[in-house]
Amino acid sequence: MGSLHKGHAKLIKSAMDLDATKSSKVLVSVFINPLQFGDNEDFERYPRNLENDCALAKASGASAIWAPSFEEVFKGGASSHFQLKVPSNLEAHLCGPKRPGHFDGVATVMVRLLTLVRPQKLFLGEKDWQQLVILRHLINNLGLPIEIVGIDTVRDADGLAYSSRNKYLTPEQRQKALALPRLLANAAKEVRYGNSVNLKDLQNMLEQHNLEVEYVETVDPFQLQSTKTDQKICILAAAVNCGGTRLIDHTFLMPRPPIIAIDGPAGAGKSTVTRALAKRLNLIYLDTGAMYRAVTWLIQTQNIDPQDNIAVMRILENLNLELNQSEAGDQKILINSHDVTEIIRSPEVTSFVSTVAAINSVREALTIQQKQIGIKGGLVAEGRDIGTAVFPDADLKIFLTASAVERARRRASDLKSRGFATQDLNTLEAEIKERDRIDSTRKISPLLKADDAIELISDGMTIENVIDSILEIFHSRIPKEVWPIDHP
Ligand code: DC
């Protein structure tokens, strides 16, 4: 909406930097959108300074600035245009209830601007987190071929997030306003130390600084719903009124490092993707399929009938399953001190593992161990039931799949690279379909896409494409600022 500041400058610079080909143009739009202001809000006095905006956009590297009139955007007037309605769940919290119609106005104008410009990418600030999330849902929902890139909040040296409305603050008011970022940052620190945050206390502290509190809330970062657990990463957001100026800010509460769940059928590329993600985000890699394979190997080598519950229970009681991760991110699997890393990939184990993975006692024992490994968070786990049964509180759930033909092709090349004899593609495809059938029809924890998982179909995508897509989705929920690639 203009009155550009350092936050906008960062959006422009990031757009320039992210274009590896340097052939794209960065367009800055300046449009003070009347549809997103309520009757008693500051549309009339909102700061306008197009001359400065042009200078800042140019200095930051923009190719052009576009400041259309109201008529250029809404030919025939606003009332002759379609108005969008944001789904009520996305505006049920934070600014939504306090600013009725605001996000509808934002959505309506954004779709109009985007269809006029048709950009490849849209750079938006993370400071307006709810707006960013709503626009991600909108673009996804309408299937617009535009990638949204969120850029982290830029703060002034005193900690106040840049906002065009900061211009309204007198020096005294600004001093008071600083309590907002300071108290939010303190809360985030407390949570990192294992303490909890009392929202009522936080509100009282803000009020002690003469800030009139509109809301202090915690919501999950993507669906913007109240969080049911204090075990999950969430957003702590607040809006205050400081001498007539409305200020918003937020922080992330991280009671534990992130958990990513990657489920899906055999051969969808889960292992390669999960290992690479763990390495890029510096998280532990947990291959739960390897655990089922190791138990299968043990049952096979001890000639145990999987139907013999007592014999299986005996094996589980004495089970010592170790997953050791090397510096390079590779995982060694030891069962009762035998290194089975390679042998569990053999066709013999592969053809029997679904049967063993369907045994209740095996699933119970391994699920307990997996939950234990993830108790402090900080991992990427792959399997079939990670998002549904093992880590239902995961911060990101991906259901990675591919057609059976594609998975058979990949399995053949995997077997070849491991030195095992390959079967013909039709046999492999039939085997894969049979494994899918057993895995998805078993009684406990069947292979199932969790309701809140994102499905990625990897046919025609390279492994790098899949990893990049998942990283992008991850960072749309837990920004780079909070958990960067190559996290230390
Ligand atoms: O991913 P994979 O092919 O290594 O998995 C081996 C088998 O283990 C697979 O047939 C399904 C089963 N499995 C499971 O039932 N639950 C998990 N969480 C992981 C694997």
Short mmCIF file of C-alpha atoms and ligand atoms in Angstrom, two decimals:
data_model
loop_
_atom_site.label_atom_id
_atom_site.label_comp_id
_atom_site.label_asym_id
_atom_site.label_seq_id
_atom_site.Cartn_x
_atom_site.Cartn_y
_atom_site.Cartn_z
CA MET A 1 0.00 0.00 0.00
CA GLY A 2 2.98 2.33 -0.45
CA SER A 3 4.81 4.50 2.03
CA LEU A 4 7.61 2.04 1.39
CA HIS A 5 10.14 1.24 4.09
CA LYS A 6 13.01 -1.19 4.70
CA GLY A 7 10.60 -4.13 4.93
CA HIS A 8 9.44 -3.44 1.36
CA ALA A 9 13.05 -2.88 0.26
CA LYS A 10 13.83 -6.40 1.46
CA LEU A 11 10.93 -7.82 -0.57
CA ILE A 12 12.30 -6.12 -3.69
CA LYS A 13 15.90 -7.21 -3.04
CA SER A 14 14.81 -10.78 -2.30
CA ALA A 15 12.87 -10.88 -5.57
CA MET A 16 16.03 -9.77 -7.41
CA ASP A 17 18.26 -12.23 -5.55
CA LEU A 18 15.98 -15.23 -6.02
CA ASP A 19 15.95 -14.88 -9.78
CA ALA A 20 19.01 -16.94 -10.71
CA THR A 21 18.64 -16.07 -14.41
CA LYS A 22 18.51 -12.33 -13.68
CA SER A 23 16.11 -12.08 -16.59
CA SER A 24 12.92 -11.38 -14.65
CA LYS A 25 11.54 -7.98 -13.91
CA VAL A 26 10.60 -6.94 -10.41
CA LEU A 27 7.42 -4.90 -10.35
CA VAL A 28 6.39 -3.00 -7.24
CA SER A 29 2.70 -2.28 -6.88
CA VAL A 30 1.46 0.59 -4.78
CA PHE A 31 -2.27 0.63 -4.27
CA ILE A 32 -4.02 1.84 -1.17
CA ASN A 33 -6.93 -0.50 -1.30
CA PRO A 34 -10.09 1.07 0.10
CA LEU A 35 -11.81 -2.33 0.25
CA GLN A 36 -9.63 -3.47 3.13
CA PHE A 37 -10.33 -0.51 5.42
CA GLY A 38 -13.26 -0.53 7.83
CA ASP A 39 -15.52 2.53 8.19
CA ASN A 40 -13.66 3.81 11.24
CA GLU A 41 -10.19 3.01 9.99
CA ASP A 42 -7.41 5.18 8.64
CA PHE A 43 -7.97 5.08 4.85
CA GLU A 44 -8.06 8.89 4.54
CA ARG A 45 -4.91 9.53 6.54
CA TYR A 46 -2.94 6.42 5.48
CA PRO A 47 0.57 7.73 4.61
CA ARG A 48 1.00 8.39 0.88
CA ASN A 49 4.32 9.39 -0.67
CA LEU A 50 4.70 8.12 -4.20
CA GLU A 51 7.82 10.15 -4.89
CA ASN A 52 9.68 8.49 -2.01
CA ASP A 53 8.22 5.13 -2.99
CA CYS A 54 9.65 5.49 -6.52
CA ALA A 55 13.07 6.39 -5.14
CA LEU A 56 13.12 3.49 -2.68
CA ALA A 57 11.86 0.97 -5.25
CA LYS A 58 14.49 2.11 -7.73
CA ALA A 59 17.29 2.07 -5.18
CA SER A 60 16.28 -1.47 -4.14
CA GLY A 61 16.52 -2.70 -7.72
CA ALA A 62 12.90 -2.70 -8.93
CA SER A 63 12.36 -2.51 -12.67
CA ALA A 64 9.12 -0.59 -12.40
CA ILE A 65 6.59 0.75 -9.98
CA TRP A 66 2.89 0.57 -10.72
CA ALA A 67 0.53 2.83 -8.83
CA PRO A 68 -2.85 2.43 -10.50
CA SER A 69 -5.86 4.58 -9.75
CA PHE A 70 -8.94 3.02 -8.20
CA GLU A 71 -10.68 3.08 -11.61
CA GLU A 72 -7.80 1.27 -13.30
CA VAL A 73 -8.11 -1.56 -10.83
CA PHE A 74 -11.88 -1.63 -10.49
CA LYS A 75 -13.22 -0.41 -13.82
CA GLY A 76 -16.84 0.61 -13.31
CA GLY A 77 -16.42 0.94 -9.55
CA ALA A 78 -16.03 -1.57 -6.74
CA SER A 79 -19.72 -2.49 -6.67
CA SER A 80 -19.62 -3.76 -10.27
CA HIS A 81 -16.87 -6.24 -9.38
CA PHE A 82 -17.00 -9.71 -7.91
CA GLN A 83 -16.13 -9.68 -4.24
CA LEU A 84 -14.27 -12.58 -2.70
CA LYS A 85 -15.21 -14.06 0.64
CA VAL A 86 -12.45 -15.55 2.78
CA PRO A 87 -13.43 -18.89 4.40
CA SER A 88 -14.55 -18.14 7.93
CA ASN A 89 -12.09 -20.53 9.58
CA LEU A 90 -9.13 -18.51 8.26
CA GLU A 91 -10.43 -15.31 9.79
CA ALA A 92 -11.87 -16.76 12.98
CA HIS A 93 -8.81 -15.66 14.97
CA LEU A 94 -6.25 -12.86 15.22
CA CYS A 95 -7.22 -9.81 13.13
CA GLY A 96 -10.25 -11.49 11.50
CA PRO A 97 -12.89 -10.89 14.18
CA LYS A 98 -11.66 -7.33 14.86
CA ARG A 99 -11.61 -6.23 11.24
CA PRO A 100 -14.74 -7.66 9.59
CA GLY A 101 -14.43 -7.58 5.80
CA HIS A 102 -10.75 -6.68 5.90
CA PHE A 103 -9.38 -9.94 4.49
CA ASP A 104 -12.23 -10.13 1.96
CA GLY A 105 -11.05 -6.73 0.71
CA VAL A 106 -7.43 -7.91 0.62
CA ALA A 107 -8.35 -11.10 -1.26
CA THR A 108 -10.56 -9.25 -3.75
CA VAL A 109 -7.92 -6.70 -4.65
CA MET A 110 -5.08 -9.24 -4.74
CA VAL A 111 -6.84 -11.45 -7.25
CA ARG A 112 -7.57 -8.37 -9.36
CA LEU A 113 -3.95 -7.12 -9.21
CA LEU A 114 -2.58 -10.60 -9.89
CA THR A 115 -4.79 -11.18 -12.90
CA LEU A 116 -3.81 -7.79 -14.31
CA VAL A 117 -0.07 -8.41 -13.83
CA ARG A 118 0.18 -12.22 -14.02
CA PRO A 119 3.46 -12.48 -12.14
CA GLN A 120 5.42 -15.71 -11.71
CA LYS A 121 6.12 -14.98 -8.08
CA LEU A 122 4.53 -12.82 -5.45
CA PHE A 123 6.73 -11.54 -2.62
CA LEU A 124 4.90 -10.75 0.59
CA GLY A 125 6.09 -9.84 4.07
CA GLU A 126 5.74 -12.33 6.88
CA LYS A 127 4.90 -9.51 9.28
CA ASP A 128 1.28 -9.72 8.11
CA TRP A 129 1.27 -13.46 8.77
CA GLN A 130 -2.49 -13.96 8.63
CA GLN A 131 -2.71 -12.10 5.33
CA LEU A 132 0.14 -14.21 3.95
CA VAL A 133 -1.51 -17.47 5.01
CA ILE A 134 -4.89 -16.42 3.62
CA LEU A 135 -3.30 -15.47 0.29
CA ARG A 136 -1.46 -18.81 0.15
CA HIS A 137 -4.77 -20.62 0.65
CA LEU A 138 -6.44 -18.36 -1.93
CA ILE A 139 -3.86 -18.92 -4.65
CA ASN A 140 -3.81 -22.62 -3.96
CA ASN A 141 -7.59 -22.80 -3.93
CA LEU A 142 -8.01 -20.91 -7.21
CA GLY A 143 -5.13 -22.86 -8.77
CA LEU A 144 -3.37 -19.68 -9.88
CA PRO A 145 0.09 -20.48 -11.27
CA ILE A 146 1.83 -18.08 -8.92
CA GLU A 147 4.41 -18.93 -6.29
CA ILE A 148 4.14 -16.97 -3.06
CA VAL A 149 7.41 -16.20 -1.33
CA GLY A 150 7.21 -15.01 2.27
CA ILE A 151 9.98 -12.68 3.39
CA ASP A 152 10.89 -12.33 7.04
CA THR A 153 9.99 -9.32 9.10
CA VAL A 154 12.47 -6.45 9.11
CA ARG A 155 12.89 -4.65 12.41
CA ASP A 156 14.33 -1.28 13.27
CA ALA A 157 17.34 -1.17 15.60
CA ASP A 158 15.00 -0.76 18.60
CA GLY A 159 13.14 -3.97 17.72
CA LEU A 160 9.93 -2.46 16.33
CA ALA A 161 8.83 -4.18 13.13
CA TYR A 162 8.77 -1.77 10.18
CA SER A 163 5.27 -0.67 9.28
CA SER A 164 3.97 2.28 7.30
CA ARG A 165 1.77 3.08 10.28
CA ASN A 166 4.81 3.59 12.56
CA LYS A 167 4.86 7.13 11.12
CA TYR A 168 1.83 7.95 13.27
CA LEU A 169 3.74 7.30 16.51
CA THR A 170 5.17 10.15 18.57
CA PRO A 171 8.60 9.41 20.14
CA GLU A 172 6.90 8.72 23.49
CA GLN A 173 4.37 6.40 21.92
CA ARG A 174 7.13 4.58 20.08
CA GLN A 175 8.89 3.92 23.40
CA LYS A 176 5.70 2.35 24.74
CA ALA A 177 5.16 0.38 21.53
CA LEU A 178 8.53 -1.32 21.98
CA ALA A 179 6.99 -3.42 24.76
CA LEU A 180 5.15 -5.38 22.06
CA PRO A 181 8.17 -6.93 20.28
CA ARG A 182 10.08 -7.18 23.55
CA LEU A 183 7.40 -9.12 25.42
CA LEU A 184 6.75 -11.40 22.45
CA ALA A 185 10.47 -12.16 22.14
CA ASN A 186 10.67 -12.87 25.90
CA ALA A 187 7.75 -15.30 25.61
CA ALA A 188 9.48 -17.12 22.75
CA LYS A 189 12.63 -17.38 24.87
CA GLU A 190 10.69 -18.79 27.84
CA VAL A 191 9.15 -21.47 25.63
CA ARG A 192 12.57 -22.43 24.26
CA TYR A 193 13.70 -22.90 27.87
CA GLY A 194 10.80 -25.29 28.47
CA ASN A 195 8.44 -22.88 30.22
CA SER A 196 4.91 -22.08 29.15
CA VAL A 197 3.33 -18.74 28.32
CA ASN A 198 0.27 -17.39 30.07
CA LEU A 199 -1.61 -15.25 27.58
CA LYS A 200 -3.52 -13.38 30.27
CA ASP A 201 -0.26 -12.39 32.00
CA LEU A 202 1.14 -11.28 28.69
CA GLN A 203 -1.91 -9.14 28.06
CA ASN A 204 -1.57 -7.57 31.52
CA MET A 205 2.07 -6.76 30.89
CA LEU A 206 1.22 -5.09 27.57
CA GLU A 207 -1.49 -3.07 29.30
CA GLN A 208 0.97 -1.98 31.98
CA HIS A 209 2.83 -0.22 29.15
CA ASN A 210 -0.38 1.65 28.29
CA LEU A 211 -0.99 -0.46 25.23
CA GLU A 212 -4.62 -1.23 24.61
CA VAL A 213 -4.71 -4.91 23.75
CA GLU A 214 -6.97 -6.03 20.91
CA TYR A 215 -5.87 -9.66 21.12
CA VAL A 216 -3.04 -11.92 22.28
CA GLU A 217 -3.46 -15.37 20.81
CA THR A 218 -1.65 -18.53 19.87
CA VAL A 219 -2.65 -20.31 16.67
CA ASP A 220 -1.13 -22.95 14.46
CA PRO A 221 0.95 -21.33 11.72
CA PHE A 222 -0.89 -22.64 8.66
CA GLN A 223 -4.57 -23.24 9.44
CA LEU A 224 -4.66 -20.37 11.95
CA GLN A 225 -6.74 -22.36 14.42
CA SER A 226 -6.38 -22.36 18.21
CA THR A 227 -3.67 -24.81 19.16
CA LYS A 228 -4.84 -27.74 21.21
CA THR A 229 -1.44 -28.64 22.59
CA ASP A 230 1.52 -26.72 23.91
CA GLN A 231 3.80 -29.36 22.36
CA LYS A 232 3.56 -27.97 18.85
CA ILE A 233 5.25 -25.05 17.17
CA CYS A 234 2.76 -22.20 17.03
CA ILE A 235 2.41 -18.51 16.37
CA LEU A 236 2.03 -16.09 19.24
CA ALA A 237 0.44 -12.97 17.77
CA ALA A 238 -0.82 -9.74 19.24
CA ALA A 239 -2.49 -6.52 18.12
CA VAL A 240 -2.37 -3.41 20.26
CA ASN A 241 -3.52 0.12 20.01
CA CYS A 242 -0.88 2.67 20.93
CA GLY A 243 -2.28 6.20 21.15
CA GLY A 244 -4.62 5.57 18.22
CA THR A 245 -2.16 3.57 16.12
CA ARG A 246 -2.89 -0.08 15.58
CA LEU A 247 0.22 -2.28 15.68
CA ILE A 248 0.52 -6.00 15.07
CA ASP A 249 3.43 -8.36 15.66
CA HIS A 250 4.04 -12.05 16.19
CA THR A 251 6.69 -14.57 17.07
CA PHE A 252 7.03 -18.34 16.87
CA LEU A 253 6.81 -20.47 19.99
CA MET A 254 9.00 -23.54 19.64
CA PRO A 255 8.53 -25.96 22.53
CA ARG A 256 10.61 -28.39 20.50
CA PRO A 257 12.44 -28.45 17.15
CA PRO A 258 10.23 -29.31 14.16
CA ILE A 259 8.89 -32.73 13.22
CA ILE A 260 8.22 -33.58 9.58
CA ALA A 261 6.26 -36.72 8.71
CA ILE A 262 6.71 -38.24 5.25
CA ASP A 263 4.30 -41.08 4.49
CA GLY A 264 3.43 -42.86 1.31
CA PRO A 265 3.63 -46.14 -0.54
CA ALA A 266 6.80 -48.05 -1.41
CA GLY A 267 8.96 -46.62 -4.14
CA ALA A 268 7.64 -43.06 -4.05
CA GLY A 269 11.12 -41.75 -3.26
CA LYS A 270 10.55 -41.25 0.46
CA SER A 271 13.96 -42.48 1.64
CA THR A 272 16.06 -40.29 -0.62
CA VAL A 273 13.85 -37.28 0.01
CA THR A 274 13.67 -37.78 3.77
CA ARG A 275 17.42 -38.25 4.11
CA ALA A 276 18.13 -35.14 2.04
CA LEU A 277 15.60 -33.05 3.97
CA ALA A 278 17.07 -34.15 7.29
CA LYS A 279 20.49 -33.10 6.11
CA ARG A 280 19.36 -29.74 4.72
CA LEU A 281 17.40 -28.82 7.85
CA ASN A 282 19.80 -30.43 10.29
CA LEU A 283 17.16 -32.77 11.70
CA ILE A 284 17.45 -36.45 12.65
CA TYR A 285 16.53 -38.88 9.89
CA LEU A 286 14.21 -41.65 11.03
CA ASP A 287 13.53 -44.48 8.59
CA THR A 288 10.75 -46.46 10.26
CA GLY A 289 10.48 -48.84 7.29
CA ALA A 290 14.02 -49.98 8.15
CA MET A 291 12.79 -50.88 11.63
CA TYR A 292 10.01 -53.08 10.20
CA ARG A 293 12.52 -54.57 7.77
CA ALA A 294 14.97 -55.36 10.58
CA VAL A 295 12.30 -57.17 12.61
CA THR A 296 11.24 -59.02 9.43
CA TRP A 297 14.83 -60.15 8.89
CA LEU A 298 15.02 -61.42 12.47
CA ILE A 299 11.74 -63.32 12.16
CA GLN A 300 12.92 -64.86 8.90
CA THR A 301 16.39 -65.83 10.11
CA GLN A 302 14.92 -67.40 13.25
CA ASN A 303 12.34 -69.25 11.18
CA ILE A 304 9.48 -67.87 13.21
CA ASP A 305 5.93 -68.21 11.95
CA PRO A 306 4.45 -64.69 11.95
CA GLN A 307 1.13 -66.20 13.07
CA ASP A 308 2.83 -67.56 16.22
CA ASN A 309 2.04 -64.69 18.59
CA ILE A 310 4.03 -66.08 21.49
CA ALA A 311 7.21 -66.51 19.45
CA VAL A 312 6.81 -63.01 17.97
CA MET A 313 6.26 -61.53 21.45
CA ARG A 314 9.39 -63.27 22.68
CA ILE A 315 11.40 -61.66 19.87
CA LEU A 316 9.95 -58.25 20.66
CA GLU A 317 10.69 -58.56 24.40
CA ASN A 318 14.36 -59.13 23.70
CA LEU A 319 14.59 -56.69 20.84
CA ASN A 320 17.54 -54.35 20.73
CA LEU A 321 17.08 -52.18 17.67
CA GLU A 322 19.65 -49.44 17.12
CA LEU A 323 19.55 -46.72 14.49
CA ASN A 324 22.91 -45.00 14.30
CA GLN A 325 23.28 -41.92 12.17
CA SER A 326 26.67 -41.11 10.69
CA GLU A 327 27.99 -37.57 10.22
CA ALA A 328 27.16 -37.85 6.52
CA GLY A 329 23.53 -38.58 7.44
CA ASP A 330 23.59 -42.29 6.53
CA GLN A 331 21.90 -44.64 8.92
CA LYS A 332 23.23 -47.95 10.21
CA ILE A 333 20.68 -50.42 11.49
CA LEU A 334 21.68 -52.94 14.12
CA ILE A 335 19.34 -55.55 15.49
CA ASN A 336 20.54 -57.46 18.54
CA SER A 337 24.03 -56.23 17.57
CA HIS A 338 23.87 -57.54 13.96
CA ASP A 339 24.51 -54.89 11.33
CA VAL A 340 21.57 -55.46 8.95
CA THR A 341 21.81 -52.17 7.06
CA GLU A 342 22.29 -53.84 3.67
CA ILE A 343 20.57 -57.20 4.06
CA ILE A 344 17.19 -55.70 5.02
CA ARG A 345 16.98 -54.29 1.47
CA SER A 346 17.09 -57.78 -0.07
CA PRO A 347 14.12 -58.98 -2.18
CA GLU A 348 13.49 -61.73 0.44
CA VAL A 349 12.95 -59.22 3.23
CA THR A 350 11.06 -56.86 0.90
CA SER A 351 8.54 -59.50 -0.12
CA PHE A 352 7.77 -60.44 3.51
CA VAL A 353 7.92 -57.11 5.33
CA SER A 354 4.27 -56.12 4.75
CA THR A 355 3.12 -59.32 6.45
CA VAL A 356 5.28 -58.62 9.50
CA ALA A 357 4.33 -54.93 9.54
CA ALA A 358 0.67 -55.99 9.83
CA ILE A 359 1.23 -57.82 13.14
CA ASN A 360 -0.29 -55.80 16.01
CA SER A 361 2.39 -56.55 18.57
CA VAL A 362 5.16 -55.58 16.12
CA ARG A 363 3.47 -52.28 15.32
CA GLU A 364 2.86 -51.48 18.98
CA ALA A 365 6.48 -52.17 19.97
CA LEU A 366 7.98 -50.19 17.08
CA THR A 367 5.54 -47.29 17.43
CA ILE A 368 6.53 -46.90 21.10
CA GLN A 369 10.20 -46.85 20.14
CA GLN A 370 9.58 -44.33 17.33
CA LYS A 371 7.62 -41.99 19.60
CA GLN A 372 10.44 -42.22 22.11
CA ILE A 373 13.03 -41.26 19.46
CA GLY A 374 10.90 -38.22 18.57
CA ILE A 375 10.02 -37.16 22.08
CA LYS A 376 12.21 -34.06 21.91
CA GLY A 377 11.30 -33.35 18.26
CA GLY A 378 13.84 -32.39 15.64
CA LEU A 379 13.37 -35.13 13.08
CA VAL A 380 12.13 -36.07 9.66
CA ALA A 381 10.49 -39.48 9.81
CA GLU A 382 9.39 -41.59 6.89
CA GLY A 383 6.96 -44.48 6.95
CA ARG A 384 3.32 -45.31 6.40
CA ASP A 385 1.66 -44.14 9.60
CA ILE A 386 3.91 -41.33 10.80
CA GLY A 387 1.37 -38.53 10.32
CA THR A 388 -1.56 -40.62 11.53
CA ALA A 389 -0.23 -42.76 14.40
CA VAL A 390 3.37 -41.99 15.34
CA PHE A 391 3.57 -38.17 15.21
CA PRO A 392 0.02 -36.87 14.75
CA ASP A 393 1.35 -33.51 16.02
CA ALA A 394 3.97 -33.21 13.27
CA ASP A 395 4.45 -29.67 12.03
CA LEU A 396 4.36 -30.78 8.43
CA LYS A 397 2.89 -33.95 6.96
CA ILE A 398 3.63 -34.96 3.40
CA PHE A 399 2.02 -37.88 1.63
CA LEU A 400 4.50 -38.69 -1.11
CA THR A 401 3.26 -40.97 -3.83
CA ALA A 402 3.74 -41.91 -7.49
CA SER A 403 2.05 -44.22 -9.97
CA ALA A 404 2.79 -47.95 -9.59
CA VAL A 405 4.59 -48.05 -12.99
CA GLU A 406 6.87 -45.20 -11.99
CA ARG A 407 7.58 -46.83 -8.63
CA ALA A 408 8.42 -50.15 -10.30
CA ARG A 409 10.92 -48.39 -12.55
CA ARG A 410 12.56 -46.72 -9.55
CA ARG A 411 12.64 -49.98 -7.58
CA ALA A 412 14.40 -51.72 -10.49
CA SER A 413 17.12 -49.11 -10.64
CA ASP A 414 17.47 -49.16 -6.84
CA LEU A 415 17.90 -52.95 -6.79
CA LYS A 416 20.45 -52.71 -9.60
CA SER A 417 22.46 -50.06 -7.79
CA ARG A 418 22.51 -52.20 -4.63
CA GLY A 419 23.77 -55.23 -6.57
CA PHE A 420 20.60 -57.34 -6.26
CA ALA A 421 19.16 -59.20 -9.26
CA THR A 422 16.30 -57.24 -10.80
CA GLN A 423 12.98 -58.74 -11.78
CA ASP A 424 11.12 -57.58 -14.87
CA LEU A 425 9.08 -54.42 -14.52
CA ASN A 426 5.68 -56.14 -14.68
CA THR A 427 6.58 -58.44 -11.77
CA LEU A 428 7.89 -55.50 -9.75
CA GLU A 429 4.76 -53.48 -10.47
CA ALA A 430 2.55 -56.40 -9.38
CA GLU A 431 4.60 -56.80 -6.20
CA ILE A 432 4.34 -53.10 -5.42
CA LYS A 433 0.57 -53.15 -5.90
CA GLU A 434 0.29 -56.16 -3.60
CA ARG A 435 2.39 -54.42 -0.94
CA ASP A 436 0.19 -51.31 -1.24
CA ARG A 437 -2.88 -53.52 -0.82
CA ILE A 438 -1.57 -55.19 2.35
CA ASP A 439 -0.22 -51.93 3.80
CA SER A 440 -3.42 -50.00 3.19
CA THR A 441 -5.93 -52.65 4.26
CA ARG A 442 -4.32 -53.91 7.46
CA LYS A 443 -6.38 -53.35 10.61
CA ILE A 444 -4.03 -51.19 12.64
CA SER A 445 -2.33 -48.07 11.33
CA PRO A 446 -2.93 -48.72 7.65
CA LEU A 447 -1.14 -46.68 5.02
CA LEU A 448 -3.38 -43.64 4.97
CA LYS A 449 -3.04 -40.00 4.07
CA ALA A 450 -3.57 -37.95 7.23
CA ASP A 451 -6.35 -35.35 6.85
CA ASP A 452 -3.86 -32.55 7.26
CA ALA A 453 -1.17 -34.05 5.01
CA ILE A 454 -0.21 -32.55 1.68
CA GLU A 455 -0.17 -35.02 -1.17
CA LEU A 456 2.76 -34.81 -3.58
CA ILE A 457 2.66 -37.00 -6.68
CA SER A 458 6.25 -37.37 -7.76
CA ASP A 459 5.76 -38.74 -11.30
CA GLY A 460 7.78 -36.57 -13.64
CA MET A 461 9.52 -34.78 -10.76
CA THR A 462 13.20 -35.15 -10.02
CA ILE A 463 14.24 -35.83 -6.44
CA GLU A 464 15.55 -32.26 -6.29
CA ASN A 465 12.14 -30.95 -7.41
CA VAL A 466 10.44 -32.93 -4.65
CA ILE A 467 12.90 -31.74 -2.00
CA ASP A 468 12.55 -28.13 -3.12
CA SER A 469 8.76 -28.37 -3.03
CA ILE A 470 8.79 -29.80 0.49
CA LEU A 471 11.26 -27.19 1.70
CA GLU A 472 9.05 -24.49 0.26
CA ILE A 473 5.98 -25.88 2.04
CA PHE A 474 7.98 -26.29 5.25
CA HIS A 475 9.12 -22.69 5.11
CA SER A 476 5.61 -21.47 4.43
CA ARG A 477 4.79 -22.83 7.92
CA ILE A 478 7.99 -22.39 9.83
CA PRO A 479 9.79 -19.45 8.25
CA LYS A 480 13.48 -19.53 7.37
CA GLU A 481 13.99 -16.94 10.08
CA VAL A 482 12.91 -19.55 12.65
CA TRP A 483 14.39 -22.72 11.11
CA PRO A 484 16.71 -22.00 8.18
CA ILE A 485 18.16 -24.45 5.70
CA ASP A 486 21.51 -25.56 7.18
CA HIS A 487 20.11 -24.83 10.62
CA PRO A 488 23.07 -24.73 12.98
O1 DC B 1 9.53 -47.88 3.30
P1 DC B 1 9.95 -49.34 3.26
O2 DC B 1 9.69 -49.97 1.94
O3 DC B 1 11.34 -49.54 3.74
O4 DC B 1 8.96 -50.06 4.33
C1 DC B 1 9.00 -51.43 4.51
C2 DC B 1 7.64 -51.95 4.91
O5 DC B 1 7.36 -51.59 6.24
C3 DC B 1 6.46 -51.51 4.06
O6 DC B 1 5.91 -52.59 3.35
C4 DC B 1 5.42 -51.04 5.01
C5 DC B 1 6.02 -51.20 6.37
N1 DC B 1 5.99 -49.96 7.15
C6 DC B 1 4.91 -49.75 7.96
O7 DC B 1 3.98 -50.54 7.96
N2 DC B 1 4.87 -48.65 8.75
C7 DC B 1 5.87 -47.77 8.73
N3 DC B 1 5.80 -46.68 9.52
C8 DC B 1 6.97 -47.96 7.88
C9 DC B 1 7.00 -49.07 7.08
#
